[in-house]
Amino acid sequence: MNSYTEENYLKALFNLANETGEVNVNELSKWLEIKMPTVTSMMKKLAEKKLVHYESYKPLRLTEKGKKEAGLVIRKHRLTEMFLVNKMNFGWEDVHDIAEQIEHIQSPVFFEKMDELLGYPKIDPHGSPIPDSNGKMIWKVYEKLSDCKVGETVKLLAVINTSSNFLKFLNSRELQLGLKIKIKSIEAFDKSMVVSYSKRQNESLSQLVTERLLVEKDK
Amino acid sequence: MNSYTEENYLKALFNLANETGEVNVNELSKWLEIKMPTVTSMMKKLAEKKLVHYESYKPLRLTEKGKKEAGLVIRKHRLTEMFLVNKMNFGWEDVHDIAEQIEHIQSPVFFEKMDELLGYPKIDPHGSPIPDSNGKMIWKVYEKLSDCKVGETVKLLAVINTSSNFLKFLNSRELQLGLKIKIKSIEAFDKSMVVSYSKRQNESLSQLVTERLLVEKDK
DNA sequence: ATATTTTGTTAGTCTAATCTAACATTATAT
DNA sequence: ATATAATGTTAGATTAGACTAACAAAATAT
Ligand SMILES: [Mn+2]
Ligand SMILES: [Mn+2]
Ligand SMILES: [Mn+2]
Ligand SMILES: [Mn+2]
């Protein structure tokens, strides 16, 4: 079994991995707010456990085993978030910190029950995919709203940033997943967009917002 | 804030306290399966935090503050058990170990939500009272089934032992809280009882069982 | 009353996970 | 090409929570 702490490192390694699966000690250190020497020594420990490929001064990489175990922690996190939103009436802006703790509960049946009660969901409340029970995650390829063109109508399917502040902002504009959004105009100067959706006909969204909204072209 | 470990010590002190509120180091040590020197040093730490009255070689006693904080941990434990049974379809024999972990989640709103969804329950799935949000627990005075007399009809309201094995035994006899039980006879030799309840007319229960069932005389 | 057993404390060690200070390597800028 | 900055490692210290061994006090038995 991996400790609470080890599980958090695995998750971070998985989430920070670039296209080639690499993570630098420094990034990981900053992300976890844990000093580099501590990270180095944990990486050696995870390497002992065959969860991480570690070589001095080289970027870090999860092993297949490491990826699987990380995937399973992320699965527990996302199932929990879904459960908190769908079964306990939490807002999507309030679930991350609780899930950050509950993901470490040691009880397979507890998460199986969540999964069952939720009807085996494939995505979490923020549109992120929930890894299957082997830790495998299937990433859908979405487009950023900021990359769409005037006149297009798209469906909002996920958010990139899941900070409470950003999600509260989306709440205040009644922006939620599943919504159809039409792009009415784009300001050349700052790339801000004027869009319409549901009852809102002239919402202006800054680029900071539009590049954090993941959409699919409406077919 | 108290640590995960401290919370478990507080809960144990509360549960092991005798009529005068005292607990011996040795008892606590055996209960927690932690060696006495470790317990002694933790007691000194909790005394520093004004949670325990500690004097060398004297029995341990929670302070008022300690009782309150212990009560709040027990509240979280019992709310969790109730949630697992009523909202997640777990059996009463399967919830203790999960609650033992979830009771340490740091998120007041998480437990408030449970409480709300459950409709502010006063007892847990085993009939134990749930302390209020100030940590205050109100003990109802129940009678042991083993202390009742032939001919009496009683209502099953709580179980003393909550081990999975005992609860599974009760399941196998369809014995559940709320049931009306009539005492048909008591065997003088071994104090075993023949009782009837629901569709069962001639169930024999050993004294080991009857002294673990808490009942109220039917009025 | 004294010996024995049980209970409790002290002192010192260990492991997991953190830190700082100092040093080493790699990357970047001039 | 070399100096400087950024990144990474090593060594050693710290804290929480556990342990064992040895000793001390209290309770119990003879
Ligand atoms: Mn999250
Ligand atoms: Mn976490
Ligand atoms: Mn319990
Ligand atoms: Mn616990």
Coordinates of C-alpha atoms (C1' of nucleotides) and ligand atoms in Angstrom, one line a residue:
Chain A
M1 CA 0.0 0.0 0.0
N2 CA 1.1 3.5 -0.7
S3 CA 0.9 6.1 2.1
Y4 CA -1.3 9.2 2.1
T5 CA 1.8 11.2 1.1
E6 CA 3.0 8.9 -1.6
E7 CA -0.5 8.9 -3.2
N8 CA -0.3 12.7 -3.4
Y9 CA 3.1 12.6 -5.1
L10 CA 1.9 10.0 -7.6
K11 CA -1.1 12.1 -8.5
A12 CA 1.0 15.2 -9.0
L13 CA 3.5 13.3 -11.2
F14 CA 0.6 12.1 -13.3
N15 CA -1.0 15.5 -13.6
L16 CA 2.2 17.4 -14.3
A17 CA 3.5 15.0 -16.9
N18 CA 4.1 16.6 -20.3
E19 CA 3.6 14.9 -23.7
T20 CA 6.5 12.6 -23.1
G21 CA 5.5 11.9 -19.6
E22 CA 8.3 13.8 -18.0
V23 CA 8.2 16.0 -14.9
N24 CA 11.1 18.0 -13.4
V25 CA 11.9 17.9 -9.7
N26 CA 11.5 21.7 -9.6
E27 CA 8.0 21.7 -11.0
L28 CA 6.9 19.0 -8.7
S29 CA 8.4 20.8 -5.8
K30 CA 6.6 24.0 -6.6
W31 CA 3.3 22.3 -7.3
L32 CA 3.3 20.4 -4.0
E33 CA 4.9 23.3 -2.1
I34 CA 7.5 20.9 -0.8
K35 CA 11.2 21.7 -1.0
M36 CA 13.3 20.1 -3.7
P37 CA 15.5 17.9 -1.4
T38 CA 12.4 16.4 0.1
V39 CA 11.1 15.7 -3.4
T40 CA 14.3 14.1 -4.4
S41 CA 14.3 11.8 -1.5
M42 CA 10.7 10.8 -2.1
M43 CA 11.5 10.1 -5.7
K44 CA 14.2 7.7 -4.6
K45 CA 11.8 6.0 -2.4
L46 CA 9.2 5.7 -5.1
A47 CA 11.9 4.4 -7.5
E48 CA 12.6 1.7 -4.9
K49 CA 9.0 0.8 -5.0
K50 CA 9.2 0.6 -8.9
L51 CA 6.7 3.5 -9.2
V52 CA 9.0 6.1 -10.7
H53 CA 12.0 6.0 -13.1
Y54 CA 14.6 8.0 -11.4
E55 CA 18.1 8.9 -12.5
S56 CA 20.1 11.8 -11.1
Y57 CA 19.6 15.1 -12.9
K58 CA 17.2 13.5 -15.4
P59 CA 13.5 14.3 -15.5
L60 CA 11.1 12.1 -13.6
R61 CA 8.8 9.6 -15.2
L62 CA 6.2 7.3 -13.7
T63 CA 6.6 3.6 -14.5
E64 CA 3.6 1.7 -15.9
K65 CA 2.9 0.6 -12.3
G66 CA 3.2 4.1 -11.1
K67 CA 0.8 5.4 -13.8
K68 CA -1.7 2.8 -12.9
E69 CA -1.6 3.6 -9.2
A70 CA -1.7 7.3 -9.9
G71 CA -4.7 6.7 -12.1
L72 CA -6.4 4.8 -9.3
V73 CA -5.9 7.7 -6.9
I74 CA -7.3 10.2 -9.5
R75 CA -10.2 7.8 -10.0
K76 CA -11.0 8.0 -6.2
H77 CA -10.6 11.8 -6.3
R78 CA -13.0 12.3 -9.2
L79 CA -15.5 9.7 -8.1
T80 CA -15.6 11.6 -4.8
E81 CA -16.1 14.9 -6.4
M82 CA -18.9 13.5 -8.5
F83 CA -20.5 12.0 -5.4
L84 CA -20.2 15.2 -3.5
V85 CA -21.9 17.2 -6.3
N86 CA -24.5 14.7 -7.4
K87 CA -25.4 13.0 -4.1
M88 CA -24.6 15.5 -1.5
N89 CA -25.6 18.7 -3.2
F90 CA -22.2 20.4 -3.0
G91 CA -21.4 23.0 -5.7
W92 CA -18.6 22.1 -8.1
E93 CA -16.5 24.9 -6.6
D94 CA -16.5 23.3 -3.1
V95 CA -15.6 19.7 -3.7
H96 CA -11.9 19.7 -4.5
D97 CA -10.5 20.1 -1.0
I98 CA -12.7 17.5 0.5
A99 CA -11.9 15.0 -2.3
E100 CA -8.2 15.7 -1.7
Q101 CA -8.7 14.0 1.7
I102 CA -11.3 11.4 0.9
E103 CA -9.3 10.0 -2.0
H104 CA -7.0 8.5 0.6
I105 CA -9.6 6.4 2.4
Q106 CA -8.5 2.8 2.4
S107 CA -11.7 0.9 1.5
P108 CA -12.1 -0.3 -2.1
V109 CA -15.8 -1.1 -1.4
F110 CA -16.4 2.5 -0.4
F111 CA -15.4 3.8 -3.8
E112 CA -17.2 0.9 -5.6
K113 CA -20.4 1.9 -3.8
M114 CA -19.9 5.5 -4.9
D115 CA -19.4 4.4 -8.4
E116 CA -22.5 2.2 -8.4
L117 CA -24.7 4.9 -6.8
L118 CA -23.5 7.4 -9.4
G119 CA -24.3 4.9 -12.2
Y120 CA -20.6 4.5 -13.3
P121 CA -19.9 8.0 -14.4
K122 CA -17.2 8.7 -17.0
I123 CA -16.5 12.3 -16.1
D124 CA -16.2 14.3 -13.0
P125 CA -18.1 17.6 -12.2
H126 CA -15.4 19.6 -14.0
G127 CA -15.6 17.5 -17.2
S128 CA -12.4 15.6 -16.5
P129 CA -12.4 11.9 -17.3
I130 CA -12.6 9.4 -14.4
P131 CA -10.0 6.6 -14.9
D132 CA -11.4 3.1 -15.0
S133 CA -10.8 0.5 -12.2
N134 CA -7.4 -0.3 -13.8
G135 CA -6.4 3.3 -13.6
K136 CA -6.7 3.9 -17.3
M137 CA -7.9 7.3 -18.3
I138 CA -9.3 8.2 -21.7
W139 CA -8.7 11.8 -22.7
K140 CA -11.2 13.3 -25.0
V141 CA -9.7 15.9 -27.3
Y142 CA -11.5 19.2 -26.7
E143 CA -10.9 22.6 -28.1
K144 CA -10.4 25.8 -26.1
L145 CA -13.3 28.3 -26.5
S146 CA -10.5 30.8 -27.2
D147 CA -9.5 28.9 -30.3
C148 CA -13.1 29.0 -31.9
K149 CA -14.3 31.5 -34.5
V150 CA -17.1 34.0 -34.7
G151 CA -20.4 32.5 -35.7
E152 CA -19.6 29.0 -34.3
T153 CA -21.9 27.4 -31.8
V154 CA -20.1 25.0 -29.4
K155 CA -20.9 22.9 -26.4
L156 CA -19.2 23.5 -23.0
L157 CA -17.8 20.2 -21.9
A158 CA -15.0 20.8 -19.4
V159 CA -13.1 23.5 -17.5
I160 CA -9.3 23.6 -17.3
N161 CA -8.8 25.6 -14.1
T162 CA -10.8 24.2 -11.2
S163 CA -10.0 26.9 -8.6
S164 CA -12.9 27.8 -6.5
N165 CA -12.7 31.5 -7.6
F166 CA -12.9 30.6 -11.3
L167 CA -15.8 28.2 -10.7
K168 CA -17.6 30.8 -8.7
F169 CA -17.1 33.3 -11.5
L170 CA -18.7 30.8 -13.9
N171 CA -21.6 30.3 -11.5
S172 CA -22.2 34.0 -11.4
R173 CA -22.5 34.0 -15.2
E174 CA -24.7 30.8 -15.1
L175 CA -22.0 29.0 -17.1
Q176 CA -22.3 25.2 -16.6
L177 CA -21.2 22.1 -18.5
G178 CA -23.5 21.0 -21.3
L179 CA -24.4 24.6 -22.3
K180 CA -24.5 25.6 -26.0
I181 CA -22.6 28.8 -26.5
K182 CA -22.7 30.9 -29.7
I183 CA -19.8 33.2 -30.5
K184 CA -21.1 36.5 -31.6
S185 CA -17.9 38.5 -31.9
I186 CA -14.3 38.6 -30.9
E187 CA -12.5 41.8 -29.9
A188 CA -9.3 42.0 -31.9
F189 CA -7.5 44.0 -29.2
D190 CA -7.8 41.7 -26.2
K191 CA -9.3 38.6 -27.7
S192 CA -12.3 38.9 -25.4
M193 CA -15.5 37.3 -26.8
V194 CA -19.1 38.3 -26.8
V195 CA -21.2 35.1 -26.6
S196 CA -24.8 34.1 -26.1
Y197 CA -26.1 31.1 -24.2
S198 CA -29.4 30.1 -22.5
K199 CA -31.1 33.4 -21.6
R200 CA -28.0 35.5 -21.7
Q201 CA -27.6 37.2 -25.1
N202 CA -24.6 39.5 -24.7
E203 CA -22.1 38.1 -22.2
S204 CA -18.5 39.3 -22.6
L205 CA -15.8 36.8 -21.6
S206 CA -12.1 37.8 -21.3
Q207 CA -9.4 35.6 -22.9
L208 CA -8.4 34.5 -19.4
V209 CA -11.8 32.9 -19.2
T210 CA -12.2 31.6 -22.8
E211 CA -8.9 29.7 -22.8
R212 CA -10.0 27.9 -19.7
L213 CA -13.3 26.6 -21.2
L214 CA -13.1 23.4 -23.2
V215 CA -15.7 22.9 -25.9
E216 CA -16.8 20.7 -28.8
K217 CA -18.1 22.0 -32.0
D218 CA -21.9 21.6 -32.1
K219 CA -22.9 19.0 -34.7
Chain B
M1 CA -6.5 21.4 15.4
N2 CA -5.9 17.9 16.6
S3 CA -4.1 15.3 14.5
Y4 CA -5.6 12.1 13.2
T5 CA -3.7 10.3 16.0
E6 CA -4.8 12.7 18.7
E7 CA -8.4 12.3 17.7
N8 CA -8.2 8.6 18.1
Y9 CA -6.8 8.9 21.6
L10 CA -9.5 11.4 22.6
K11 CA -12.2 9.1 21.3
A12 CA -10.8 6.1 23.2
L13 CA -10.5 8.1 26.4
F14 CA -14.1 9.1 26.1
N15 CA -15.4 5.6 25.3
L16 CA -13.3 3.9 28.0
A17 CA -14.1 6.3 30.8
N18 CA -15.8 4.7 33.8
E19 CA -18.6 6.3 35.9
T20 CA -16.1 8.7 37.4
G21 CA -14.6 9.5 34.0
E22 CA -11.3 7.7 34.7
V23 CA -9.2 5.6 32.4
N24 CA -5.9 3.8 33.2
V25 CA -2.9 4.0 30.9
N26 CA -2.9 0.3 30.7
E27 CA -6.5 0.0 29.5
L28 CA -6.0 2.7 26.9
S29 CA -2.8 1.0 25.8
K30 CA -4.5 -2.3 25.3
W31 CA -7.6 -0.8 23.6
L32 CA -5.5 1.1 21.1
E33 CA -2.9 -1.6 20.7
I34 CA -0.2 0.9 21.4
K35 CA 2.5 0.3 24.0
M36 CA 2.3 2.1 27.4
P37 CA 5.3 4.3 27.0
T38 CA 3.8 5.7 23.8
V39 CA 0.5 6.3 25.5
T40 CA 2.2 8.0 28.5
S41 CA 4.0 10.4 26.2
M42 CA 0.8 11.2 24.2
M43 CA -1.0 11.9 27.5
K44 CA 1.6 14.4 28.4
K45 CA 1.1 16.0 25.0
L46 CA -2.7 16.1 25.4
A47 CA -2.2 17.5 28.9
E48 CA -0.1 20.3 27.4
K49 CA -3.0 21.0 25.1
K50 CA -5.4 21.1 28.1
L51 CA -7.3 18.1 26.8
V52 CA -6.4 15.6 29.5
H53 CA -5.8 15.9 33.3
Y54 CA -2.5 14.1 33.7
E55 CA -0.6 13.3 37.0
S56 CA 2.0 10.6 37.2
Y57 CA 0.6 7.2 38.3
K58 CA -2.9 8.6 38.6
P59 CA -5.8 7.6 36.3
L60 CA -6.4 9.7 33.2
R61 CA -9.3 12.0 32.9
L62 CA -10.5 14.2 29.9
T63 CA -10.8 17.9 30.7
E64 CA -14.1 19.6 29.7
K65 CA -12.4 20.8 26.6
G66 CA -11.2 17.2 26.0
K67 CA -14.7 15.8 26.4
K68 CA -16.1 18.3 24.0
E69 CA -13.5 17.5 21.3
A70 CA -13.9 13.8 21.8
G71 CA -17.6 14.2 21.6
L72 CA -17.2 16.0 18.2
V73 CA -15.0 13.2 16.9
I74 CA -17.6 10.6 18.0
R75 CA -20.3 12.8 16.3
K76 CA -18.4 12.6 13.0
H77 CA -18.0 8.9 13.4
R78 CA -21.6 8.2 14.1
L79 CA -22.9 10.6 11.5
T80 CA -20.7 8.8 9.0
E81 CA -22.0 5.4 10.0
M82 CA -25.5 6.6 9.6
F83 CA -24.8 8.1 6.2
L84 CA -23.1 4.9 5.0
V85 CA -26.1 2.9 6.1
N86 CA -29.0 5.2 5.1
K87 CA -27.6 6.9 2.0
M88 CA -25.0 4.5 0.6
N89 CA -26.8 1.2 1.4
F90 CA -24.0 -0.4 3.5
G91 CA -25.0 -3.0 6.1
W92 CA -24.5 -1.9 9.8
E93 CA -21.8 -4.6 10.0
D94 CA -19.7 -2.9 7.4
V95 CA -19.5 0.7 8.4
H96 CA -17.3 1.0 11.4
D97 CA -13.9 0.6 9.7
I98 CA -14.8 3.2 7.0
A99 CA -16.1 5.6 9.7
E100 CA -12.9 5.1 11.6
Q101 CA -11.1 6.9 8.8
I102 CA -13.8 9.4 7.5
E103 CA -14.2 10.8 11.1
H104 CA -10.8 12.5 10.6
I105 CA -11.8 14.4 7.4
Q106 CA -11.2 18.1 8.1
S107 CA -14.2 19.8 6.7
P108 CA -17.0 21.0 9.0
V109 CA -19.3 21.5 6.0
F110 CA -18.9 17.9 4.9
F111 CA -20.4 16.6 8.2
E112 CA -23.0 19.4 8.3
K113 CA -24.2 18.2 4.9
M114 CA -24.4 14.6 6.1
D115 CA -26.4 15.7 9.1
E116 CA -28.8 17.7 6.9
L117 CA -29.2 14.9 4.3
L118 CA -29.9 12.5 7.1
G119 CA -32.5 14.8 8.7
Y120 CA -30.5 15.5 11.9
P121 CA -30.5 11.9 13.3
K122 CA -30.2 11.4 17.1
I123 CA -28.8 7.8 17.0
D124 CA -26.4 5.9 14.8
P125 CA -27.2 2.6 13.0
H126 CA -26.2 0.6 16.2
G127 CA -28.6 2.7 18.4
S128 CA -25.8 4.8 20.0
P129 CA -26.6 8.5 20.5
I130 CA -25.0 11.0 18.1
P131 CA -23.4 13.9 20.1
D132 CA -24.8 17.3 19.2
S133 CA -22.6 20.0 17.5
N134 CA -21.2 21.0 20.9
G135 CA -20.0 17.4 21.5
K136 CA -22.7 16.8 24.1
M137 CA -24.1 13.2 24.1
I138 CA -27.3 12.3 25.8
W139 CA -27.3 8.6 27.0
K140 CA -30.7 7.0 27.1
V141 CA -30.9 4.4 29.9
Y142 CA -31.7 1.1 28.3
E143 CA -32.1 -2.3 29.9
K144 CA -30.2 -5.4 28.7
L145 CA -32.4 -8.0 27.3
S146 CA -30.7 -10.5 29.6
D147 CA -32.1 -8.6 32.6
C148 CA -35.8 -8.9 31.4
K149 CA -38.3 -11.4 32.6
V150 CA -40.4 -14.1 31.0
G151 CA -43.6 -12.8 29.5
E152 CA -42.3 -9.3 29.0
T153 CA -42.4 -7.7 25.5
V154 CA -39.6 -5.3 24.8
K155 CA -38.4 -3.1 21.9
L156 CA -34.8 -3.6 20.6
L157 CA -33.2 -0.2 20.6
A158 CA -29.4 -0.6 20.6
V159 CA -26.6 -3.1 20.5
I160 CA -23.6 -3.0 22.8
N161 CA -21.0 -5.0 20.8
T162 CA -20.7 -3.6 17.3
S163 CA -18.2 -6.2 15.9
S164 CA -18.9 -7.3 12.4
N165 CA -19.3 -10.9 13.5
F166 CA -21.9 -10.1 16.1
L167 CA -23.9 -7.9 13.7
K168 CA -23.7 -10.6 11.0
F169 CA -25.1 -13.0 13.5
L170 CA -28.0 -10.6 14.2
N171 CA -28.6 -10.3 10.5
S172 CA -28.8 -14.1 10.1
R173 CA -31.6 -14.1 12.7
E174 CA -33.3 -11.0 11.2
L175 CA -32.8 -9.1 14.4
Q176 CA -32.8 -5.4 13.8
L177 CA -33.4 -2.2 15.8
G178 CA -37.0 -1.3 16.4
L179 CA -38.2 -4.9 16.6
K180 CA -40.6 -6.0 19.3
I181 CA -39.4 -9.1 21.1
K182 CA -41.4 -11.3 23.4
I183 CA -39.7 -13.4 26.0
K184 CA -41.2 -16.8 26.0
S185 CA -38.9 -18.6 28.4
I186 CA -35.5 -18.5 30.1
E187 CA -33.4 -21.6 30.6
A188 CA -32.3 -21.6 34.2
F189 CA -29.1 -23.5 33.4
D190 CA -27.4 -21.2 30.9
K191 CA -29.8 -18.2 31.0
S192 CA -30.5 -18.6 27.3
M193 CA -33.8 -17.2 26.2
V194 CA -36.5 -18.4 23.8
V195 CA -38.1 -15.4 22.2
S196 CA -40.5 -14.5 19.4
Y197 CA -40.4 -11.5 17.1
S198 CA -41.7 -10.7 13.6
K199 CA -42.2 -14.1 11.9
R200 CA -39.9 -16.0 14.1
Q201 CA -41.8 -17.8 16.9
N202 CA -39.1 -19.9 18.7
E203 CA -35.7 -18.3 18.4
S204 CA -33.2 -19.3 21.1
L205 CA -30.6 -16.7 22.1
S206 CA -27.6 -17.4 24.3
Q207 CA -26.8 -15.1 27.2
L208 CA -23.8 -13.9 25.3
V209 CA -26.3 -12.5 22.8
T210 CA -29.0 -11.3 25.2
E211 CA -26.6 -9.2 27.3
R212 CA -25.5 -7.4 24.2
L213 CA -29.0 -6.3 23.2
L214 CA -30.4 -3.1 24.7
V215 CA -34.1 -2.8 25.0
E216 CA -36.9 -0.8 26.4
K217 CA -40.0 -2.2 28.0
D218 CA -42.9 -2.0 25.6
K219 CA -45.6 0.5 26.8
Chain C
dA1 C1' 5.3 -7.5 56.5
dT2 C1' 7.4 -8.8 52.7
dA3 C1' 7.7 -10.8 48.1
dT4 C1' 5.7 -10.8 43.6
dT5 C1' 3.0 -9.1 40.0
dT6 C1' 1.1 -5.4 37.6
dT7 C1' 1.1 -0.9 36.1
dG8 C1' 3.4 3.3 34.8
dT9 C1' 7.6 6.2 33.7
dT10 C1' 12.2 7.3 31.7
dA11 C1' 15.7 7.1 28.4
dG12 C1' 17.0 6.1 24.1
dT13 C1' 16.1 4.3 19.2
dC14 C1' 13.6 4.2 14.8
dT15 C1' 10.9 5.6 10.6
dA16 C1' 8.3 8.8 7.6
dA17 C1' 8.2 13.1 6.1
dT18 C1' 9.6 17.4 6.4
dC19 C1' 13.4 21.3 6.6
dT20 C1' 18.0 24.3 5.8
dA21 C1' 22.8 24.9 4.3
dA22 C1' 26.2 23.6 1.3
dC23 C1' 27.7 21.7 -2.8
dA24 C1' 27.2 19.9 -7.8
dT25 C1' 25.4 19.8 -12.3
dT26 C1' 23.0 21.7 -16.1
dA27 C1' 21.1 25.5 -18.7
dT28 C1' 21.2 30.3 -20.1
dA29 C1' 23.1 34.7 -21.1
dT30 C1' 26.7 37.5 -22.5
Chain D
dA1 C1' 33.9 30.3 -23.9
dT2 C1' 32.9 31.7 -19.7
dA3 C1' 30.1 33.7 -16.1
dT4 C1' 25.8 33.5 -14.0
dA5 C1' 21.4 31.5 -12.9
dA6 C1' 18.5 27.7 -12.3
dT7 C1' 18.0 23.2 -11.1
dG8 C1' 19.1 19.1 -8.5
dT9 C1' 21.7 16.4 -4.8
dT10 C1' 23.9 15.5 -0.3
dA11 C1' 24.4 15.9 4.5
dG12 C1' 22.5 16.7 8.7
dA13 C1' 18.6 18.4 11.8
dT14 C1' 13.7 18.3 13.3
dT15 C1' 9.0 16.6 14.5
dA16 C1' 5.3 13.2 15.2
dG17 C1' 4.4 8.9 16.6
dA18 C1' 5.8 4.6 17.3
dC19 C1' 9.1 1.0 19.7
dT20 C1' 12.3 -1.7 23.5
dA21 C1' 14.9 -2.0 27.7
dA22 C1' 15.4 -0.7 32.2
dC23 C1' 13.7 1.2 36.3
dA24 C1' 10.0 2.9 39.7
dA25 C1' 5.6 2.8 42.0
dA26 C1' 1.4 0.7 43.2
dA27 C1' -1.4 -3.2 43.9
dT28 C1' -1.8 -8.0 45.2
dA29 C1' -0.6 -12.4 47.2
dT30 C1' 1.5 -15.0 50.7
Ligands
MN1 MN -10.3 18.1 -7.9
MN2 MN -4.9 14.2 -1.5
MN3 MN -18.4 2.6 15.0
MN4 MN -10.3 6.9 13.6

